């Protein structure tokens, strides 16, 4: 069976997550009874999400998970760095989920990246303090030629390369530049938005950015959230620089998309969908899989990919921000099936916590 490959180059982080009743303000201290420690990071979480959403859950321990592509297997590879400390062993958790970690290597005399996360118990809003550690140990010289990039990708040209801004700016810029030379499509998840790419975005196939980051890097964003279609001005800012596909994720409002082919529009989510920790990575993972799946068939429907991403982001995690247990493709299919049955005002609380839905109101909220 032919293999399609998604390579994620990004961060692998140990996350300490605490839920609070009230987010701390400037100079204030709040208390909570406990905290959880999980493996995460934008890169690692996106890789796990891509693997899970490209496979159906195995029915027994003897059978491997089945690919969502009838004719092709989809493999996911993570390129990342860990420290030479005890925490570096977290990479084995990524391997256990099904992601290839051959190029997750230790950086001498460096600590593994750590993130301290505070989550509002009610709204699920969150703030993150990221200690970059080994994430910045991935240097640009590992990717400064097509041969080196493809070596990091397992010796083959991947069907899609996914990266984000957890790495050093020089490294991300080099990855994008070299991928263009190697004719590898790139998806950049522009988070965190600590730096901005005025030139290198011209080589991107996909740019995905959350509305909060978008407003911090551009003055051409809507001032409020009343009309999602007003994000077209922001999208055009990047389409005019050569980006092929632009997606703005809008939390409870779903996502807005626009591309060079003139396709544009808004995919709604349900109005009570929370902006949970890990939701962005699940969107990226599902969108990436849909792109690779469609390209294997020789087509590209951006609305279908954005819809799939929105549905994946609606799946509520038992442990927000944790790579395990991330849902499977089956779970997205089941959710889409339930949504397709809904008409007008329907109480869907019986669908259960696993789908992260409380109530959908009105036919306009259910457009696919």
Short mmCIF file of C-alpha atoms in Angstrom, two decimals:
data_model
loop_
_atom_site.label_atom_id
_atom_site.label_comp_id
_atom_site.label_asym_id
_atom_site.label_seq_id
_atom_site.Cartn_x
_atom_site.Cartn_y
_atom_site.Cartn_z
CA UNK A 1 0.00 0.00 0.00
CA UNK A 2 1.46 3.42 -0.98
CA UNK A 3 2.27 5.76 1.90
CA UNK A 4 1.36 9.43 2.20
CA UNK A 5 3.46 11.34 4.70
CA UNK A 6 2.81 14.33 6.95
CA UNK A 7 5.89 15.73 8.66
CA UNK A 8 5.51 18.07 11.62
CA UNK A 9 8.52 20.17 12.61
CA UNK A 10 7.76 21.82 15.93
CA UNK A 11 7.93 21.84 19.68
CA UNK A 12 7.70 18.98 22.15
CA UNK A 13 6.86 20.29 25.60
CA UNK A 14 6.04 19.13 29.09
CA UNK A 15 2.93 21.01 30.22
CA UNK A 16 1.98 21.79 33.81
CA UNK A 17 -1.72 22.66 33.71
CA UNK A 18 -3.76 24.16 36.54
CA UNK A 19 -7.46 25.04 36.44
CA UNK A 20 -8.60 28.07 38.41
CA UNK A 21 -11.92 29.70 39.21
CA UNK A 22 -10.53 33.13 38.35
CA UNK A 23 -7.64 34.02 36.07
CA UNK A 24 -4.93 35.96 37.93
CA UNK A 25 -4.66 39.64 37.11
CA UNK A 26 -1.52 41.75 37.24
CA UNK A 27 0.15 41.47 40.63
CA UNK A 28 -2.46 39.01 41.95
CA UNK A 29 -2.14 35.49 43.31
CA UNK A 30 -4.85 32.86 42.94
CA UNK A 31 -4.89 29.36 44.39
CA UNK A 32 -6.01 25.97 43.16
CA UNK A 33 -6.00 22.58 44.84
CA UNK A 34 -4.03 20.61 42.27
CA UNK A 35 -2.43 20.53 38.84
CA UNK A 36 -1.82 18.01 36.07
CA UNK A 37 1.36 17.24 34.15
CA UNK A 38 0.99 16.23 30.50
CA UNK A 39 3.01 15.88 27.32
CA UNK A 40 2.17 18.45 24.68
CA UNK A 41 3.61 21.24 22.59
CA UNK A 42 2.21 22.69 19.35
CA UNK A 43 4.32 20.38 17.21
CA UNK A 44 3.80 17.18 19.17
CA UNK A 45 0.07 17.76 19.64
CA UNK A 46 -0.42 18.55 15.94
CA UNK A 47 1.47 15.37 14.99
CA UNK A 48 -0.63 13.20 17.30
CA UNK A 49 -3.84 14.84 16.05
CA UNK A 50 -2.78 14.25 12.43
CA UNK A 51 -2.10 10.58 13.13
CA UNK A 52 -5.36 10.02 15.01
CA UNK A 53 -7.51 11.88 12.48
CA UNK A 54 -5.90 9.95 9.60
CA UNK A 55 -6.83 6.60 11.13
CA UNK A 56 -9.84 4.73 12.42
CA UNK A 57 -9.49 3.27 15.88
CA UNK A 58 -8.39 -0.37 15.91
CA UNK A 59 -11.18 -2.78 16.83
CA UNK A 60 -8.81 -5.06 18.76
CA UNK A 61 -5.22 -5.26 20.00
CA UNK A 62 -4.14 -7.48 17.10
CA UNK A 63 -5.25 -5.12 14.33
CA UNK A 64 -3.44 -1.82 13.59
CA UNK A 65 -5.46 1.38 13.14
CA UNK A 66 -6.86 1.61 9.60
CA UNK A 67 -6.06 4.57 7.32
CA UNK A 68 -8.86 6.92 6.28
CA UNK A 69 -7.51 6.66 2.71
CA UNK A 70 -8.77 3.54 1.01
CA UNK A 71 -5.73 3.17 -1.25
CA UNK A 72 -2.97 4.80 0.83
CA UNK A 73 -1.52 4.56 4.31
CA UNK A 74 -0.84 7.91 6.02
CA UNK A 75 2.24 8.12 8.20
CA UNK A 76 3.07 11.03 10.51
CA UNK A 77 6.61 11.97 11.50
CA UNK A 78 7.64 14.44 14.20
CA UNK A 79 10.90 16.38 13.92
CA UNK A 80 11.65 17.99 17.28
CA UNK A 81 14.21 18.29 20.06
CA UNK A 82 14.27 17.36 23.73
CA UNK A 83 16.76 18.10 26.47
CA UNK A 84 19.25 15.69 27.96
CA UNK A 85 17.28 15.75 31.21
CA UNK A 86 14.89 13.13 32.60
CA UNK A 87 11.92 14.87 30.98
CA UNK A 88 13.34 14.10 27.54
CA UNK A 89 11.83 10.62 27.79
CA UNK A 90 8.41 12.14 27.01
CA UNK A 91 9.13 11.52 23.34
CA UNK A 92 8.29 7.86 23.95
CA UNK A 93 4.72 8.91 24.70
CA UNK A 94 4.50 10.34 21.17
CA UNK A 95 5.80 7.08 19.72
CA UNK A 96 3.24 5.07 21.68
CA UNK A 97 0.43 7.01 19.98
CA UNK A 98 1.69 6.03 16.52
CA UNK A 99 3.89 8.96 15.45
CA UNK A 100 7.41 8.31 14.10
CA UNK A 101 10.00 9.95 16.41
CA UNK A 102 13.24 8.91 14.68
CA UNK A 103 14.19 12.60 14.36
CA UNK A 104 13.28 13.66 17.89
CA UNK A 105 16.81 14.00 19.23
CA UNK A 106 18.35 15.28 22.50
CA UNK A 107 20.20 18.59 22.67
CA UNK A 108 23.22 18.38 25.02
CA UNK A 109 23.27 20.56 28.13
CA UNK A 110 19.72 21.75 27.47
CA UNK A 111 16.44 21.31 29.30
CA UNK A 112 13.31 19.98 27.64
CA UNK A 113 10.77 22.71 26.90
CA UNK A 114 8.27 23.40 29.69
CA UNK A 115 4.93 25.20 29.56
CA UNK A 116 3.01 26.53 32.54
CA UNK A 117 -0.68 26.75 31.69
CA UNK A 118 -3.49 28.39 33.65
CA UNK A 119 -7.02 27.47 32.52
CA UNK A 120 -10.26 29.19 33.55
CA UNK A 121 -12.42 26.36 34.88
CA UNK A 122 -15.68 27.76 33.49
CA UNK A 123 -14.81 29.39 30.16
CA UNK A 124 -11.71 27.27 29.35
CA UNK A 125 -9.84 30.45 28.41
CA UNK A 126 -6.17 29.95 29.11
CA UNK A 127 -2.79 31.63 29.34
CA UNK A 128 0.55 29.95 28.67
CA UNK A 129 4.10 30.71 29.79
CA UNK A 130 6.44 28.77 27.50
CA UNK A 131 10.06 28.09 28.45
CA UNK A 132 11.52 27.30 25.03
CA UNK A 133 14.40 25.10 26.19
CA UNK A 134 15.29 22.42 23.62
CA UNK A 135 12.65 23.70 21.17
CA UNK A 136 15.20 26.35 20.21
CA UNK A 137 17.83 23.63 19.88
CA UNK A 138 16.60 22.92 16.35
CA UNK A 139 18.99 25.10 14.36
CA UNK A 140 18.50 26.43 10.85
CA UNK A 141 21.59 24.61 9.53
CA UNK A 142 19.67 21.31 9.84
CA UNK A 143 17.35 22.55 7.09
CA UNK A 144 19.53 24.80 4.89
CA UNK A 145 19.44 22.54 1.84
CA UNK A 146 16.82 20.40 0.19
CA UNK A 147 18.92 17.31 0.90
CA UNK A 148 19.09 18.07 4.64
CA UNK A 149 15.39 18.87 4.87
CA UNK A 150 14.39 15.66 3.13
CA UNK A 151 16.78 13.69 5.34
CA UNK A 152 14.98 15.07 8.40
CA UNK A 153 11.72 14.07 6.72
CA UNK A 154 12.83 10.44 6.54
CA UNK A 155 14.54 10.56 3.15
CA UNK A 156 11.31 11.08 1.22
CA UNK A 157 9.47 14.16 0.00
CA UNK A 158 6.46 14.55 2.35
CA UNK A 159 3.00 15.29 1.05
CA UNK A 160 2.73 18.11 3.61
CA UNK A 161 5.10 19.77 6.06
CA UNK A 162 3.52 21.40 9.12
CA UNK A 163 5.36 23.85 11.36
CA UNK A 164 4.71 26.68 13.84
CA UNK A 165 6.46 29.45 15.73
CA UNK A 166 7.59 27.53 18.81
CA UNK A 167 10.96 27.23 17.10
CA UNK A 168 13.49 30.02 16.58
CA UNK A 169 12.50 32.47 13.88
CA UNK A 170 15.63 31.76 11.83
CA UNK A 171 14.82 28.04 11.87
CA UNK A 172 11.21 28.49 10.76
CA UNK A 173 12.24 30.89 7.99
CA UNK A 174 14.82 28.39 6.76
CA UNK A 175 12.30 25.53 6.81
CA UNK A 176 9.82 27.54 4.73
CA UNK A 177 12.48 28.69 2.25
CA UNK A 178 14.03 25.24 1.77
CA UNK A 179 10.67 23.51 1.49
CA UNK A 180 9.84 25.78 -1.45
CA UNK A 181 13.07 24.74 -3.16
CA UNK A 182 12.30 21.07 -2.48
CA UNK A 183 8.74 21.51 -3.80
CA UNK A 184 7.18 20.51 -0.47
CA UNK A 185 3.88 22.19 0.49
CA UNK A 186 4.01 23.91 3.88
CA UNK A 187 1.32 24.63 6.45
CA UNK A 188 2.30 27.29 8.99
CA UNK A 189 0.27 27.51 12.18
CA UNK A 190 1.13 31.07 13.18
CA UNK A 191 1.27 30.55 16.93
CA UNK A 192 2.69 31.97 19.08
CA UNK A 193 2.90 35.19 17.11
CA UNK A 194 6.07 36.48 18.82
CA UNK A 195 7.55 37.22 15.43
CA UNK A 196 6.14 37.87 12.00
CA UNK A 197 7.22 36.94 8.48
CA UNK A 198 6.89 39.89 6.10
CA UNK A 199 8.60 38.06 3.20
CA UNK A 200 8.75 34.31 3.78
CA UNK A 201 4.99 33.86 3.75
CA UNK A 202 5.16 33.99 -0.05
CA UNK A 203 6.23 30.33 -0.07
CA UNK A 204 3.34 29.05 2.04
CA UNK A 205 0.63 26.70 0.81
CA UNK A 206 -1.44 27.12 3.98
CA UNK A 207 -1.47 29.82 6.66
CA UNK A 208 -3.62 29.11 9.71
CA UNK A 209 -3.92 31.78 12.37
CA UNK A 210 -6.24 32.26 15.35
CA UNK A 211 -8.13 35.56 15.48
CA UNK A 212 -6.30 36.64 18.65
CA UNK A 213 -2.88 36.26 17.00
CA UNK A 214 -4.22 37.85 13.81
CA UNK A 215 -5.21 41.00 15.67
CA UNK A 216 -1.75 41.28 17.18
CA UNK A 217 0.04 41.13 13.83
CA UNK A 218 -2.28 43.13 11.58
CA UNK A 219 -4.35 46.31 11.62
CA UNK A 220 -6.65 44.99 8.89
CA UNK A 221 -8.72 42.78 11.20
CA UNK A 222 -12.37 43.34 12.12
CA UNK A 223 -12.76 45.38 15.31
CA UNK A 224 -15.39 42.99 16.64
CA UNK A 225 -16.79 39.52 15.97
CA UNK A 226 -20.20 40.52 14.60
CA UNK A 227 -19.56 39.47 10.99
CA UNK A 228 -17.00 36.69 10.26
CA UNK A 229 -17.04 37.62 6.57
CA UNK A 230 -15.17 40.82 7.43
CA UNK A 231 -12.00 38.71 7.82
CA UNK A 232 -11.61 38.77 4.03
CA UNK A 233 -9.56 41.99 4.26
CA UNK A 234 -7.10 40.27 6.57
CA UNK A 235 -6.92 37.23 4.29
CA UNK A 236 -6.23 39.38 1.24
CA UNK A 237 -3.23 40.89 3.03
CA UNK A 238 -1.54 37.49 2.79
CA UNK A 239 -3.04 36.23 -0.44
CA UNK A 240 -1.54 39.29 -2.12
CA UNK A 241 1.87 38.12 -0.91
CA UNK A 242 1.47 34.73 -2.49
CA UNK A 243 0.03 32.54 0.27
CA UNK A 244 -2.16 29.95 -1.44
CA UNK A 245 -4.73 29.33 1.34
CA UNK A 246 -5.51 31.47 4.40
CA UNK A 247 -7.62 30.25 7.33
CA UNK A 248 -8.56 32.31 10.39
CA UNK A 249 -9.91 30.22 13.27
CA UNK A 250 -12.60 32.07 15.22
CA UNK A 251 -13.20 29.91 18.33
CA UNK A 252 -16.97 29.59 18.88
CA UNK A 253 -17.64 31.18 15.47
CA UNK A 254 -15.82 28.46 13.53
CA UNK A 255 -13.37 29.62 10.85
CA UNK A 256 -13.06 31.91 7.84
CA UNK A 257 -11.15 30.84 4.72
CA UNK A 258 -9.99 32.37 1.46
CA UNK A 259 -7.58 31.24 -1.25
CA UNK A 260 -5.93 32.12 -4.56
CA UNK A 261 -8.65 30.25 -6.49
CA UNK A 262 -11.24 32.75 -5.30
CA UNK A 263 -12.88 30.33 -2.89
CA UNK A 264 -13.85 32.05 0.35
CA UNK A 265 -16.41 31.72 3.07
CA UNK A 266 -17.29 31.04 6.67
CA UNK A 267 -17.74 27.64 8.31
CA UNK A 268 -19.71 28.11 11.54
CA UNK A 269 -19.22 26.15 14.71
CA UNK A 270 -21.84 25.76 17.39
CA UNK A 271 -22.30 28.77 19.61
CA UNK A 272 -21.25 27.12 22.87
CA UNK A 273 -18.03 25.63 21.53
CA UNK A 274 -15.20 26.55 23.92
CA UNK A 275 -11.71 27.60 22.89
CA UNK A 276 -10.16 24.66 24.71
CA UNK A 277 -6.46 24.09 25.14
CA UNK A 278 -5.48 21.78 22.27
CA UNK A 279 -8.41 22.74 20.05
CA UNK A 280 -6.17 24.65 17.63
CA UNK A 281 -3.84 21.70 17.18
CA UNK A 282 -6.80 19.38 16.57
CA UNK A 283 -8.02 21.78 13.86
CA UNK A 284 -4.57 21.79 12.25
CA UNK A 285 -4.26 18.01 12.42
CA UNK A 286 -7.66 17.36 10.84
CA UNK A 287 -7.17 20.06 8.17
CA UNK A 288 -3.75 18.64 7.27
CA UNK A 289 -5.13 15.13 6.90
CA UNK A 290 -8.00 16.34 4.71
CA UNK A 291 -5.53 18.19 2.46
CA UNK A 292 -3.34 15.11 2.01
CA UNK A 293 -6.36 12.87 1.52
CA UNK A 294 -7.82 15.17 -1.15
CA UNK A 295 -4.51 15.67 -2.96
CA UNK A 296 -4.15 11.89 -3.23
CA UNK A 297 -7.39 12.03 -5.23
CA UNK A 298 -6.18 14.96 -7.35
CA UNK A 299 -8.54 17.59 -5.95
CA UNK A 300 -8.71 20.37 -3.37
CA UNK A 301 -11.84 21.64 -1.60
CA UNK A 302 -10.76 24.09 1.09
CA UNK A 303 -14.26 24.38 2.56
CA UNK A 304 -14.33 20.62 3.22
CA UNK A 305 -10.93 20.81 4.94
CA UNK A 306 -11.95 23.76 7.11
CA UNK A 307 -15.22 22.03 8.00
CA UNK A 308 -13.33 18.92 9.03
CA UNK A 309 -11.00 21.03 11.16
CA UNK A 310 -13.89 22.80 12.86
CA UNK A 311 -15.60 19.51 13.66
CA UNK A 312 -12.39 18.07 15.11
CA UNK A 313 -11.90 21.15 17.28
CA UNK A 314 -15.41 20.63 18.70
CA UNK A 315 -14.43 17.27 20.21
CA UNK A 316 -13.94 17.87 23.90
CA UNK A 317 -10.74 16.53 25.45
CA UNK A 318 -10.90 14.72 28.76
CA UNK A 319 -7.56 16.34 29.59
CA UNK A 320 -7.28 19.64 27.65
CA UNK A 321 -3.79 20.18 26.26
CA UNK A 322 -2.83 16.52 26.65
CA UNK A 323 -1.88 14.33 23.68
CA UNK A 324 -3.71 11.36 25.17
CA UNK A 325 -6.44 10.53 24.56
CA UNK A 326 -6.86 12.55 21.36
CA UNK A 327 -9.98 11.36 19.46
CA UNK A 328 -9.85 9.29 16.26
CA UNK A 329 -11.28 9.80 12.79
CA UNK A 330 -14.26 7.69 13.90
CA UNK A 331 -15.14 10.34 16.47
CA UNK A 332 -15.14 13.13 13.89
CA UNK A 333 -17.28 11.02 11.54
CA UNK A 334 -19.75 10.30 14.32
CA UNK A 335 -19.99 13.97 15.24
CA UNK A 336 -20.53 14.97 11.60
CA UNK A 337 -23.27 12.34 11.33
CA UNK A 338 -25.02 13.72 14.41
CA UNK A 339 -24.76 17.29 13.12
CA UNK A 340 -26.21 16.26 9.76
CA UNK A 341 -29.35 15.00 11.54
CA UNK A 342 -29.98 18.25 13.36
CA UNK A 343 -32.58 20.71 12.08
CA UNK A 344 -33.58 24.02 13.60
CA UNK A 345 -33.43 24.14 17.42
CA UNK A 346 -32.31 20.79 18.75
CA UNK A 347 -31.12 19.82 22.19
CA UNK A 348 -28.07 17.62 21.66
CA UNK A 349 -26.87 17.31 25.24
CA UNK A 350 -27.53 13.55 24.96
CA UNK A 351 -24.71 13.24 22.45
CA UNK A 352 -22.40 13.29 25.44
CA UNK A 353 -19.35 14.98 26.76
CA UNK A 354 -17.07 13.30 24.22
CA UNK A 355 -18.42 15.63 21.56
CA UNK A 356 -18.18 18.80 23.62
CA UNK A 357 -21.66 20.01 22.60
CA UNK A 358 -24.46 21.42 24.73
CA UNK A 359 -27.04 22.95 22.41
CA UNK A 360 -27.22 24.15 18.82
CA UNK A 361 -29.62 26.92 17.89
CA UNK A 362 -31.04 27.50 14.44
CA UNK A 363 -30.36 26.14 10.99
CA UNK A 364 -27.79 28.88 10.29
CA UNK A 365 -25.52 27.40 12.97
CA UNK A 366 -25.40 24.07 11.16
CA UNK A 367 -24.10 25.03 7.74
CA UNK A 368 -21.47 22.58 6.48
#
